[in-house]
Structure formats: structure tokens, C-alpha cells
Coordinates of C-alpha atoms in Angstrom, one line a residue:
X1 CA 49.3 55.9 92.1
X2 CA 48.5 55.1 88.5
X3 CA 46.4 58.2 88.5
X4 CA 49.3 60.2 89.8
X5 CA 51.5 59.1 87.0
X6 CA 48.9 59.8 84.3
X7 CA 48.3 63.3 85.7
X8 CA 52.0 64.1 85.7
X9 CA 52.4 62.8 82.2
X10 CA 49.6 65.0 80.9
X11 CA 51.0 68.1 82.7
X12 CA 54.4 67.5 81.0
X13 CA 53.1 66.5 77.5
X14 CA 53.3 70.0 75.9
X15 CA 57.0 70.3 77.0
X16 CA 58.2 67.2 75.1
X17 CA 57.8 65.7 71.7
X18 CA 58.1 62.2 73.2
X19 CA 56.6 60.4 76.2
X20 CA 59.0 60.6 79.3
X21 CA 59.5 58.1 82.0
X22 CA 58.7 59.4 85.5
X23 CA 61.8 59.9 87.7
X24 CA 61.7 57.7 90.7
X25 CA 64.2 56.6 93.3
X26 CA 64.2 53.1 92.2
X27 CA 68.0 52.7 92.1
X28 CA 68.1 50.9 88.7
X29 CA 65.9 53.5 87.1
X30 CA 67.7 56.3 89.0
X31 CA 71.1 55.4 87.6
X32 CA 69.6 55.4 84.1
X33 CA 68.0 58.8 84.6
X34 CA 71.2 60.4 85.9
X35 CA 73.1 59.1 82.9
X36 CA 70.5 60.5 80.6
X37 CA 70.4 64.1 82.0
X38 CA 69.0 65.5 78.8
X39 CA 65.8 63.9 80.0
X40 CA 65.4 66.6 82.7
X41 CA 67.1 69.7 81.2
X42 CA 64.2 70.9 79.1
X43 CA 61.4 69.4 81.2
X44 CA 59.5 70.5 84.4
X45 CA 60.4 67.2 86.2
X46 CA 62.8 67.4 89.1
X47 CA 64.7 64.1 89.3
X48 CA 65.0 62.4 92.7
X49 CA 68.5 62.7 94.1
X50 CA 70.2 64.8 91.3
X51 CA 70.8 68.5 91.1
X52 CA 69.5 70.4 88.1
X53 CA 70.5 73.9 86.8
X54 CA 68.1 76.2 84.9
X55 CA 67.4 79.8 83.9
X56 CA 64.8 82.3 84.8
X57 CA 63.7 85.3 82.9
X58 CA 62.8 88.4 84.9
X59 CA 59.1 88.5 85.9
X60 CA 58.5 85.2 84.1
X61 CA 57.5 82.5 86.6
X62 CA 58.6 78.9 86.2
X63 CA 57.0 75.7 87.6
X64 CA 58.5 72.3 88.4
X65 CA 57.0 69.1 89.7
X66 CA 58.3 66.3 91.9
X67 CA 56.7 63.0 92.7
X68 CA 56.5 61.4 96.1
X69 CA 55.1 57.8 95.5
X70 CA 54.4 56.7 99.1
X71 CA 53.1 58.2 102.3
X72 CA 55.4 58.9 105.2
X73 CA 58.4 59.5 102.9
X74 CA 61.2 61.9 103.9
X75 CA 61.5 64.9 101.6
X76 CA 64.1 67.6 101.1
X77 CA 64.1 70.3 98.5
X78 CA 67.0 72.8 98.1
X79 CA 66.9 75.9 95.9
X80 CA 70.2 77.8 95.2
X81 CA 69.9 81.3 93.7
X82 CA 72.9 82.2 91.6
X83 CA 73.2 85.9 90.6
X84 CA 69.8 87.3 91.7
X85 CA 67.3 86.9 94.6
X86 CA 64.5 84.4 94.0
X87 CA 60.9 84.1 95.2
X88 CA 59.9 80.4 95.4
X89 CA 57.0 78.4 96.8
X90 CA 56.6 74.7 97.4
X91 CA 53.0 73.3 97.5
X92 CA 51.4 69.9 97.5
X93 CA 49.0 69.5 94.5
X94 CA 45.6 68.1 95.3
X95 CA 44.8 65.3 92.8
X96 CA 41.3 64.5 91.5
X97 CA 39.5 61.6 93.1
X98 CA 39.2 58.6 90.9
X99 CA 35.9 57.2 92.3
X100 CA 34.6 56.2 88.9
X101 CA 37.9 54.7 88.0
X102 CA 37.8 52.3 91.0
X103 CA 34.4 50.9 90.0
X104 CA 34.9 50.6 86.3
X105 CA 38.6 50.2 85.9
X106 CA 38.7 53.2 83.5
X107 CA 40.1 56.6 84.3
X108 CA 38.3 59.9 83.9
X109 CA 39.0 61.7 80.6
X110 CA 42.7 62.7 80.8
X111 CA 42.1 66.2 79.5
X112 CA 39.6 66.7 82.3
X113 CA 42.1 65.5 84.9
X114 CA 44.7 67.8 83.5
X115 CA 42.4 70.8 83.7
X116 CA 41.6 69.9 87.3
X117 CA 45.3 69.8 88.3
X118 CA 46.2 73.1 86.6
X119 CA 43.2 74.9 88.1
X120 CA 44.0 73.9 91.6
X121 CA 46.6 75.9 93.5
X122 CA 47.4 73.2 96.0
X123 CA 48.4 73.4 99.6
X124 CA 51.4 75.7 100.3
X125 CA 54.1 74.0 102.3
X126 CA 56.9 76.5 102.3
X127 CA 57.8 79.9 100.7
X128 CA 61.0 82.0 100.6
X129 CA 62.2 85.3 99.1
X130 CA 65.9 86.2 99.0
X131 CA 69.3 85.1 97.7
X132 CA 70.2 82.6 100.4
X133 CA 70.5 78.9 99.8
X134 CA 67.3 77.8 101.4
X135 CA 65.7 74.4 101.8
X136 CA 62.4 72.6 102.8
X137 CA 62.8 69.4 104.8
X138 CA 60.2 67.0 106.2
X139 CA 60.8 63.7 107.8
X140 CA 57.4 62.4 106.8
X141 CA 55.6 63.6 103.7
X142 CA 52.4 62.4 102.1
X143 CA 52.5 60.9 98.6
X144 CA 51.5 63.2 95.8
X145 CA 52.6 65.7 93.2
X146 CA 54.7 68.5 94.7
X147 CA 54.8 71.8 92.8
X148 CA 57.7 74.3 93.0
X149 CA 57.1 77.8 91.6
X150 CA 60.0 80.2 91.1
X151 CA 60.1 83.9 90.1
X152 CA 62.9 86.4 89.7
X153 CA 61.8 90.1 89.9
X154 CA 65.2 91.6 89.7
X155 CA 66.8 90.3 86.5
X156 CA 67.3 87.2 84.4
X157 CA 69.2 84.6 86.5
X158 CA 70.5 81.1 86.9
X159 CA 69.5 78.8 89.7
X160 CA 69.8 75.2 90.9
X161 CA 67.3 72.8 92.4
X162 CA 68.0 69.6 94.4
X163 CA 65.2 67.3 95.6
X164 CA 65.4 63.9 97.3
X165 CA 63.3 61.4 99.2
X166 CA 66.4 59.9 100.8
X167 CA 68.1 62.9 102.4
X168 CA 69.8 60.9 105.2
X169 CA 71.7 58.5 102.8
X170 CA 72.3 61.0 100.0
X171 CA 74.2 63.8 101.8
X172 CA 75.3 65.3 98.4
X173 CA 76.2 68.7 100.0
X174 CA 79.3 68.7 102.2
X175 CA 78.7 69.3 105.9
X176 CA 79.9 72.3 107.8
X177 CA 81.7 72.1 111.1
X178 CA 80.0 73.3 114.3
X179 CA 81.8 76.7 113.9
X180 CA 81.5 77.5 110.1
X181 CA 83.2 80.9 110.3
X182 CA 86.2 81.9 108.3
X183 CA 88.8 83.6 110.5
X184 CA 91.5 86.1 109.6
X185 CA 94.6 84.9 111.4
X186 CA 97.2 87.3 109.9
X187 CA 96.9 90.7 108.2
X188 CA 99.5 92.6 106.3
X189 CA 99.7 95.3 103.6
X190 CA 99.5 92.9 100.7
X191 CA 98.6 89.6 102.4
X192 CA 95.8 88.1 104.4
X193 CA 95.9 84.6 106.0
X194 CA 92.6 82.7 106.4
X195 CA 91.8 79.7 108.5
X196 CA 88.6 77.6 109.0
X197 CA 87.6 74.4 110.7
X198 CA 87.6 71.3 108.5
X199 CA 84.4 69.8 107.1
X200 CA 83.1 66.6 108.8
X201 CA 82.5 65.3 105.3
X202 CA 86.2 64.6 104.9
X203 CA 87.1 63.8 108.5
X204 CA 84.1 61.6 109.5
X205 CA 82.4 60.5 106.3
X206 CA 85.7 60.0 104.4
X207 CA 84.4 61.6 101.3
X208 CA 86.8 63.4 98.9
X209 CA 86.4 67.2 99.2
X210 CA 88.3 70.3 98.3
X211 CA 88.1 73.9 99.5
X212 CA 87.8 76.9 97.1
X213 CA 88.7 80.4 98.3
X214 CA 87.0 83.4 96.7
X215 CA 88.3 87.0 97.0
X216 CA 86.6 90.1 95.8
X217 CA 86.1 93.8 96.8
X218 CA 82.3 94.0 96.6
X219 CA 80.5 91.6 99.0
X220 CA 80.4 88.0 100.4
X221 CA 78.9 85.2 98.3
X222 CA 76.3 82.7 99.6
X223 CA 76.9 80.0 97.0
X224 CA 79.6 78.9 94.6
X225 CA 76.9 79.1 91.9
X226 CA 76.7 82.9 92.6
X227 CA 80.5 83.1 92.3
X228 CA 80.6 81.2 89.0
X229 CA 77.7 83.4 87.6
X230 CA 79.8 86.5 88.5
X231 CA 82.9 85.1 87.0
X232 CA 81.1 84.5 83.7
X233 CA 79.5 87.9 83.7
X234 CA 82.1 89.3 81.4
X235 CA 81.7 86.5 78.9
X236 CA 80.2 88.1 75.8
X237 CA 79.3 84.6 74.5
X238 CA 76.9 84.1 77.4
X239 CA 73.4 84.8 76.1
X240 CA 69.9 84.4 77.6
X241 CA 67.7 81.8 75.8
X242 CA 64.3 82.8 74.4
X243 CA 61.3 81.9 76.5
X244 CA 59.3 78.8 75.7
X245 CA 60.6 76.0 73.6
X246 CA 62.8 78.0 71.3
X247 CA 66.1 76.4 72.3
X248 CA 68.9 75.1 70.2
X249 CA 71.7 72.8 71.0
X250 CA 73.9 75.9 71.0
X251 CA 71.8 77.3 73.9
X252 CA 72.0 74.2 75.9
X253 CA 75.8 73.9 75.5
X254 CA 76.3 77.5 76.7
X255 CA 74.1 77.1 79.7
X256 CA 75.9 74.1 81.0
X257 CA 73.8 71.4 79.3
X258 CA 75.2 68.7 77.1
X259 CA 74.3 69.2 73.4
X260 CA 75.3 65.9 72.0
X261 CA 72.5 64.4 69.9
X262 CA 70.0 66.8 71.6
X263 CA 69.0 68.5 68.4
X264 CA 68.6 65.2 66.5
X265 CA 66.5 63.7 69.2
X266 CA 64.1 66.6 69.4
X267 CA 64.1 67.5 65.7
X268 CA 65.8 70.9 66.2
X269 CA 66.8 72.7 63.1
X270 CA 70.2 74.2 62.7
X271 CA 70.3 77.9 63.5
X272 CA 72.6 80.6 62.1
X273 CA 75.6 81.8 64.1
X274 CA 74.5 83.7 67.2
X275 CA 76.4 86.7 65.9
X276 CA 73.9 86.9 63.0
X277 CA 70.6 85.8 64.6
X278 CA 70.9 86.7 68.3
X279 CA 71.8 89.8 70.2
X280 CA 75.0 89.3 72.2
X281 CA 75.2 91.0 75.6
X282 CA 78.7 91.9 77.0
X283 CA 79.2 93.1 80.5
X284 CA 82.3 94.7 82.2
X285 CA 84.9 92.4 83.7
X286 CA 84.6 91.7 87.4
X287 CA 87.3 91.9 90.0
X288 CA 86.9 88.5 91.6
X289 CA 89.3 85.5 92.0
X290 CA 88.5 81.9 92.8
X291 CA 91.3 79.6 94.0
X292 CA 90.8 75.9 94.8
X293 CA 93.4 74.7 97.2
X294 CA 92.7 71.0 97.9
X295 CA 91.9 69.9 101.4
X296 CA 94.1 72.4 103.3
X297 CA 92.1 74.6 105.8
X298 CA 94.6 77.5 106.0
X299 CA 95.5 79.8 103.1
X300 CA 97.4 83.0 102.6
X301 CA 96.1 85.4 99.9
X302 CA 98.9 87.5 98.4
X303 CA 99.3 90.3 95.9
X304 CA 96.6 92.4 97.5
X305 CA 96.5 96.2 97.5
X306 CA 97.4 98.1 100.7
X307 CA 94.6 99.9 102.6
X308 CA 91.9 98.1 100.6
X309 CA 88.8 96.2 101.9
X310 CA 88.4 92.6 100.6
X311 CA 85.7 90.0 101.1
X312 CA 86.8 86.4 101.6
X313 CA 84.6 83.3 101.1
X314 CA 85.4 79.6 101.5
X315 CA 83.4 76.8 99.8
X316 CA 83.8 73.1 100.5
X317 CA 83.1 71.0 97.4
X318 CA 82.2 67.3 97.3
X319 CA 84.4 66.1 94.5
X320 CA 82.1 63.1 93.8
X321 CA 78.9 65.1 93.4
X322 CA 80.5 68.5 92.5
X323 CA 78.1 70.1 95.0
X324 CA 79.2 72.7 97.5
X325 CA 78.4 74.4 100.8
X326 CA 79.5 77.9 101.8
X327 CA 81.2 78.7 105.1
X328 CA 80.3 82.0 106.7
X329 CA 82.5 84.5 104.9
X330 CA 84.5 87.3 106.3
X331 CA 86.1 90.6 105.3
X332 CA 89.2 92.6 106.2
X333 CA 91.0 95.7 105.2
X334 CA 94.7 95.4 104.4
X335 CA 97.1 97.6 106.3
X336 CA 98.2 100.9 105.0
X337 CA 101.5 101.5 103.3
X338 CA 104.1 102.6 105.8
X339 CA 104.1 106.3 105.7
X340 CA 107.2 107.5 103.9
X341 CA 109.6 109.7 105.8
X342 CA 110.0 113.0 104.0
X343 CA 113.6 114.0 103.3
X344 CA 114.2 117.7 103.9
X345 CA 116.5 119.4 101.3
X346 CA 118.8 122.2 102.4
X347 CA 119.4 125.1 100.1
X348 CA 122.6 124.5 98.1
X349 CA 123.5 121.1 99.7
X350 CA 123.7 117.8 97.7
X351 CA 121.6 115.0 99.1
X352 CA 122.1 111.3 98.2
X353 CA 118.8 109.4 97.6
X354 CA 118.2 105.6 97.2
X355 CA 114.9 104.5 95.6
X356 CA 113.9 100.8 95.7
X357 CA 112.7 99.0 92.5
X358 CA 109.2 100.3 91.8
X359 CA 109.5 102.3 95.0
X360 CA 109.2 106.0 95.6
X361 CA 110.8 108.7 97.8
X362 CA 109.3 112.1 98.9
X363 CA 111.5 115.1 99.4
X364 CA 110.6 118.6 100.6
X365 CA 112.3 121.9 99.9
X366 CA 111.2 125.0 101.9
X367 CA 113.4 128.1 101.1
X368 CA 113.8 130.3 104.2
X369 CA 113.6 133.5 102.2
X370 CA 111.7 135.0 99.3
X371 CA 113.0 133.9 95.9
X372 CA 112.2 134.5 92.2
X373 CA 113.6 131.2 90.9
X374 CA 114.5 127.8 92.3
X375 CA 116.9 125.4 90.5
X376 CA 117.0 121.6 90.9
X377 CA 120.2 119.7 89.9
X378 CA 119.6 116.0 89.6
X379 CA 122.1 113.3 88.9
X380 CA 120.6 109.8 88.2
X381 CA 123.5 107.4 88.9
X382 CA 122.0 104.2 87.5
X383 CA 118.7 103.8 85.5
X384 CA 116.3 106.5 84.7
X385 CA 114.1 107.9 87.5
X386 CA 110.8 109.8 87.3
X387 CA 110.6 113.1 89.1
X388 CA 107.6 115.2 89.9
X389 CA 107.8 118.7 91.5
X390 CA 104.8 120.4 93.1
X391 CA 104.7 123.9 94.5
X392 CA 102.0 124.3 97.2
X393 CA 100.2 121.3 95.7
X394 CA 100.3 122.5 92.1
X395 CA 102.2 120.2 89.7
X396 CA 105.0 122.1 88.0
X397 CA 107.2 119.3 86.6
X398 CA 106.9 115.6 85.6
X399 CA 109.8 114.0 83.7
X400 CA 112.1 111.0 83.4
X401 CA 115.7 111.8 84.3
X402 CA 118.7 109.9 83.1
X403 CA 122.2 111.2 83.7
X404 CA 122.5 114.8 84.8
X405 CA 119.6 117.3 84.4
X406 CA 119.0 120.8 85.6
X407 CA 115.5 122.3 86.0
X408 CA 114.8 126.0 86.8
X409 CA 111.3 126.9 88.0
X410 CA 109.6 130.1 88.8
X411 CA 109.6 130.9 92.5
X412 CA 106.9 132.3 94.8
X413 CA 107.2 133.9 98.3
X414 CA 107.0 131.4 101.1
X415 CA 106.4 128.6 98.7
X416 CA 107.1 125.0 99.6
X417 CA 108.2 122.4 97.1
X418 CA 107.4 118.6 97.2
X419 CA 109.5 116.4 95.1
X420 CA 108.5 112.8 94.4
X421 CA 111.0 110.4 93.0
X422 CA 109.8 107.1 91.5
X423 CA 112.0 104.1 90.7
X424 CA 111.6 102.1 87.5
X425 CA 110.8 98.4 87.0
X426 CA 114.3 97.3 86.1
X427 CA 116.0 97.8 89.4
X428 CA 116.8 100.2 92.3
X429 CA 117.8 103.8 91.6
X430 CA 120.4 106.0 93.1
X431 CA 120.7 109.7 92.6
X432 CA 122.1 113.0 93.9
X433 CA 119.8 116.0 94.1
X434 CA 120.5 119.6 94.9
X435 CA 117.9 122.4 95.3
X436 CA 118.9 126.1 95.5
X437 CA 117.5 129.6 95.2
X438 CA 121.0 131.0 94.5
X439 CA 122.5 129.1 91.5
X440 CA 125.9 130.6 90.7
X441 CA 128.2 127.8 89.4
X442 CA 126.8 124.4 88.5
X443 CA 127.0 121.9 91.4
X444 CA 127.6 119.1 89.0
X445 CA 130.0 119.2 86.0
X446 CA 128.5 119.5 82.5
X447 CA 128.6 116.5 80.3
X448 CA 128.5 115.9 76.6
X449 CA 125.6 114.0 75.1
X450 CA 127.8 111.0 74.4
X451 CA 129.7 109.8 77.5
X452 CA 131.3 106.7 75.9
X453 CA 135.0 106.0 75.9
X454 CA 136.4 105.1 72.4
X455 CA 139.3 102.7 72.1
X456 CA 141.5 102.7 69.0
X457 CA 142.0 99.0 68.0
X458 CA 144.8 99.8 65.5
X459 CA 146.8 101.7 68.2
X460 CA 146.7 98.7 70.6
X461 CA 150.1 97.3 71.6
X462 CA 151.2 94.6 74.0
X463 CA 151.7 97.2 76.7
X464 CA 149.4 100.1 75.9
X465 CA 146.0 101.2 74.8
X466 CA 144.9 104.5 73.3
X467 CA 141.4 105.9 74.1
X468 CA 139.4 109.1 73.5
X469 CA 136.4 110.8 75.0
X470 CA 134.4 114.0 74.5
X471 CA 134.4 117.1 76.7
X472 CA 132.4 120.4 76.9
X473 CA 132.9 124.1 76.6
X474 CA 133.3 124.3 80.4
X475 CA 136.8 123.7 81.8
X476 CA 136.7 120.6 84.0
X477 CA 139.1 118.2 85.5
X478 CA 139.3 114.7 84.0
X479 CA 140.9 111.7 85.8
X480 CA 141.4 108.3 84.2
X481 CA 141.7 104.9 86.1
X482 CA 142.5 101.4 85.0
X483 CA 141.8 98.0 86.6
X484 CA 142.8 94.5 85.3
X485 CA 139.8 92.2 84.9
X486 CA 139.3 88.6 83.8
X487 CA 138.9 87.7 80.2
X488 CA 135.3 86.5 80.9
X489 CA 134.3 89.9 82.4
X490 CA 130.6 90.1 81.4
X491 CA 127.9 92.6 81.0
X492 CA 126.4 92.0 84.4
X493 CA 129.7 92.8 86.1
X494 CA 130.1 95.8 83.8
X495 CA 126.6 97.0 84.8
X496 CA 127.6 96.9 88.5
X497 CA 130.5 99.2 87.6
X498 CA 128.2 101.7 85.9
X499 CA 127.2 103.7 89.0
X500 CA 128.0 107.2 87.9
X501 CA 127.8 108.5 91.4
X502 CA 130.8 106.5 92.7
X503 CA 133.7 108.9 92.6
X504 CA 137.4 108.4 92.2
X505 CA 137.8 108.5 96.0
X506 CA 136.8 104.9 96.2
X507 CA 139.5 103.7 93.8
X508 CA 142.9 102.4 94.7
X509 CA 145.8 104.8 94.2
X510 CA 147.6 102.2 92.0
X511 CA 144.7 102.3 89.6
X512 CA 145.0 106.0 88.8
X513 CA 146.6 106.7 85.4
X514 CA 146.5 110.6 85.4
X515 CA 144.3 113.7 85.8
X516 CA 144.2 116.7 83.4
X517 CA 142.1 119.8 82.6
X518 CA 140.4 120.0 79.3
X519 CA 137.7 122.1 77.4
X520 CA 137.0 123.6 74.0
X521 CA 134.8 126.4 72.9
X522 CA 134.3 124.6 69.6
X523 CA 132.2 121.5 70.5
X524 CA 133.4 119.7 67.4
X525 CA 136.9 119.9 68.7
X526 CA 136.0 119.1 72.3
X527 CA 137.7 115.7 72.2
X528 CA 140.8 114.4 74.0
X529 CA 142.9 111.3 73.7
X530 CA 145.2 109.5 76.1
X531 CA 147.5 106.5 75.8
X532 CA 147.6 104.2 78.9
X533 CA 151.0 102.6 79.2
X534 CA 152.6 100.0 81.5
X535 CA 150.0 97.2 80.6
X536 CA 150.6 93.5 80.4
X537 CA 150.4 91.6 77.1
X538 CA 147.2 89.7 76.4
X539 CA 145.4 91.2 79.5
X540 CA 142.0 92.8 79.8
X541 CA 141.6 96.2 81.5
X542 CA 138.6 98.2 82.7
X543 CA 139.0 101.9 82.0
X544 CA 137.1 104.7 83.7
X545 CA 137.0 108.4 83.1
X546 CA 135.8 110.8 85.9
X547 CA 134.9 114.4 85.3
X548 CA 135.1 116.6 88.4
X549 CA 133.1 119.8 88.7
X550 CA 133.8 123.0 90.6
X551 CA 131.9 121.9 93.7
X552 CA 134.0 118.7 93.9
X553 CA 131.2 116.4 92.6
X554 CA 132.3 113.9 90.0
X555 CA 130.5 112.0 87.2
X556 CA 131.8 108.8 85.7
X557 CA 131.7 108.2 81.9
X558 CA 130.6 104.8 80.6
X559 CA 133.2 102.1 81.5
X560 CA 135.3 100.6 78.7
X561 CA 137.1 97.2 78.5
X562 CA 140.2 97.0 76.4
X563 CA 142.6 94.1 75.8
X564 CA 146.3 94.4 74.9
X565 CA 147.8 92.4 72.1
X566 CA 149.3 89.1 73.2
X567 CA 152.1 89.0 70.6
X568 CA 153.9 92.1 69.2

């Protein structure tokens, strides 16, 4: 055994500037070794009973050693690839015989022993190639120096190694249930509900665990290490270290290793900023989400896109050891959006349309006869709405519409028009739309650019209020209505009254003040005033003006609140 220790020390001597103690599973030493993890991060020694993380450059093999001190010892070695497949091989190194040492009490020259160990390939025990979390386990292993060789032929990659001589008592990885599958229990257009059987680590061993759910559109993951590597793929600050011993405390910190006192202990010199001395690699962001949900074994994923395939993985994480095990992932395609019913427009007929917030409506207009032009009249009653018009698949129009708009498009024999209305983010939209191939008189009354009602403060009395509004060159009928409101009448209430498509027919007869016709060929003089009488002192009133077109359709001006004087 003394020979074994000396051989391992000489193998590791070039990797360290100081003599290292061999990792054993003596509990007192083990606890010391785990606390001093810097002992292992830059060495080729695998500690007994602790997981290590490291990095492989493409086509650059890496070798690790693990000591088994006594014969008939259980042995378990687990290798976890992160973001690339690995080739790895575990072998038992043949040690040189120490015949002369037994007789004389002196060892053979150490350099000679080192050369013997390096030149021997050893006995291969296990090999694997792929990206699965794979392990070698033996209930009875001979004492000796075990050698683990790793290679990545695809790209630079991270990986993890865990080796132990006490696999039965350690159990660092959470156990999976007898059925480790993740089931989809409910499927919607934007939601998927997942369920899985609980881990025995929590129910039987009473160890603290949590479940992490991972959602992405590419593929299932076989380890949480692979997920974390993918999540950090867009981090421009993540850089590959240089091969060999050219590491700095900066490198260790950004590969998950503690950098405290590391440079001082090993005599590292401070390096310039990585922006100056190292090339920074940035990769595109990845569409992946990780959500840790505690110990619940059912979870609903929301805010998904309809008719889209997603991959779902569940990992159970031992909170004490921070080591994880993957359930068998699943995938599912969310349901399609409910097919929208197409509204057919009739030539010359007004159609009322309601569009949900952020929603859309599809309308179709198919003239029965040949036509040279087609005219669309659109009245947006509330907020602006986006309109797109396609003729036989070709986009002719795409605009935002607020208030009343008229669009005239060139026609085509037997052409069919598809109109798409899209609501905005603020709220639902209501509108009236008319399509015709024979426009004579406008279906909706024309409006001035400014549809506000102006109140004259100096003309207010205890029983009357004087207001004015603009007209157009077209002769239209105007009707004015009043309604008493509370003094605390606010903007939200006022907004609800702003639906321009609600006509005077819904108002009470007692609210009607008068109706009159008005127009002016000179737009600068197209203004009219009206005094509303019979009001109560110190009261607030909501005033509305409706303009009614030739087809009987009305449009409401912006409402105005006025208050009479309390004392006169």
C-alpha cells in the first residue's frame, strides 16, 4: 500500500506545486478534503464520495485516478456528460512489483516506478460512448490505482465525476420510483399539466428533495448538468480555459470553482481583464426554461404557444448534496387555436364586429358581380384597431383605424376579399364595417378632425351651460343629450361612455335636449353653439352630441362634463 501511495504521488507531482495528501474515505480526512475542494479542482485525483466538475477540450483526452486501498471493496463510478457526448474508459492500473523493496526496506527508484505506471495501459473494466449519465458499479473490487480516461470528439464540454467506495451508505443521487416516467395529464392550447410519481428519497429515506421542471422546444435532457450548460450558452462571459496549467483564479470562478486564495496558494500572477487578453465567445440565446417547484409532483406549465411541440423534463434534486437524477422526460404538442369563424359581409350592409383584447376577427367579402372598385367604410367605436385587406391572397391594405375611415380599392372580376381585424393591447374593440361595390352616399356621416365639445365657462349660470362643436361641409343632423352625474364622476366612468357606436336610440327621452341640421361650405365657419337650459344649480351634467348620417347611422362626439354655478 505504501508503494501505491508513492506511485500516485509521483503521477500527480507535475500537476501541483505542493505535495498533496491522498484522498481516502477515512471520515476524518474525508471531511477535511471536502472542505478544501481546491485540493481536487486542478488535480487528477478523484475524491472518495464527492462529485467534481471539470472541462474537456475537443479531441484532448483527460485522465483521472482513484485509489482503492483494500481488496473486496465496493466501487461505484458515475460520469455525467453535460453539453456533449463523451467517450470514457475505466481501467485498473497494474502496479510494479516491489520485490526488492520487501527485502531491503527501500523502494525502487521513484522515477522508474512512475515510468512503469505511465507505460502500462492497465486492465479495462468498463467503457462507454454517448451522452447518457452512465456508471460502473462493482460489489467487490481489488485494491489498486483506478484510471479514468475521458475524451470529447464533438466540442469543448463540461462534465461531472462521482466515485465512492461506500455506495450503499452514500446514496448522493436521489432515487427514482419504479415508474420514472413523466405523464401529461392535461393538454390545452397554452397549458400542459405534468405529473410523476414521487421519489423514494423523500418518502422512504426522509431526505430533503425538490423537483425542477425544464421546458424547451428542441429535445429532452438527460441530466440537470446538461440543462445548466444550455442555460449558460448565451453568457458571453463564459470562456474556455487554456489547456495545461495556464489557469487563473478568474478561470476557476467562472467554471464553478472557488477562487478565494487560489492564486496566492499556487503563486498565480494577476492577469489582465479577459476583454483584453482572452477571446470572448458569445452564443445565441436559447429557448429553455427551468422552474424548481419544491416537493410537489404535479405541475401546470402555462403561457405556451398553441400548436407547438414542447419537451418536458423533471429532475429530482437532493437538497443536501445538490446532486440530481432525471426522470424519463416526455413531449407534447399544444392544441391548435380554435379556428375562427369567418364573417361574411354583404354588399352595402353594415356589420357590427367585436374584437377581444389582443384578439382578431376574419371577415370575407365576395361581390356577386364584376366591379371596378370596392369601398370599405370602417367606424372604430373605442380604441384603434388594425385592419388588413387581401384580395385573392395579395395584401392591399394594412393600417390602424381610429374613428371613421373610408378606403377605396381597385376591383377585379370575381375577386374575393379577406379582411383581418386585430385588437390592441389596451382593451376590447368594437367597430362597424360596410363593404360595397356601389358607393353612392356615405353610409356613415362625415366628421371633423376635432370631435370635442367645448364649454364656455364665462357663460355658465346656475341653470344653463353653453357649448359649441364643429361640423363639416356635409349637411347632417345633430342631436344633443344631457344626463346628471355625480360630482366624483371620473375618467374611468367617462371612458365607458365613449363608445361612439352607441346611438341616441339607447338614451332616455327625458335626456334629449334638441336636434338640428347644420353644415357650412367654409370649414372655418363650420361651428355651432347651443345653450342647454333647465339645469339645477351646483350640479354636474354629462353632455353628448350625436351626428346622424343619411343612412341613419350615428356617431357620437367626445363626451363633456359641465357643472352649473352654485350661486348666482
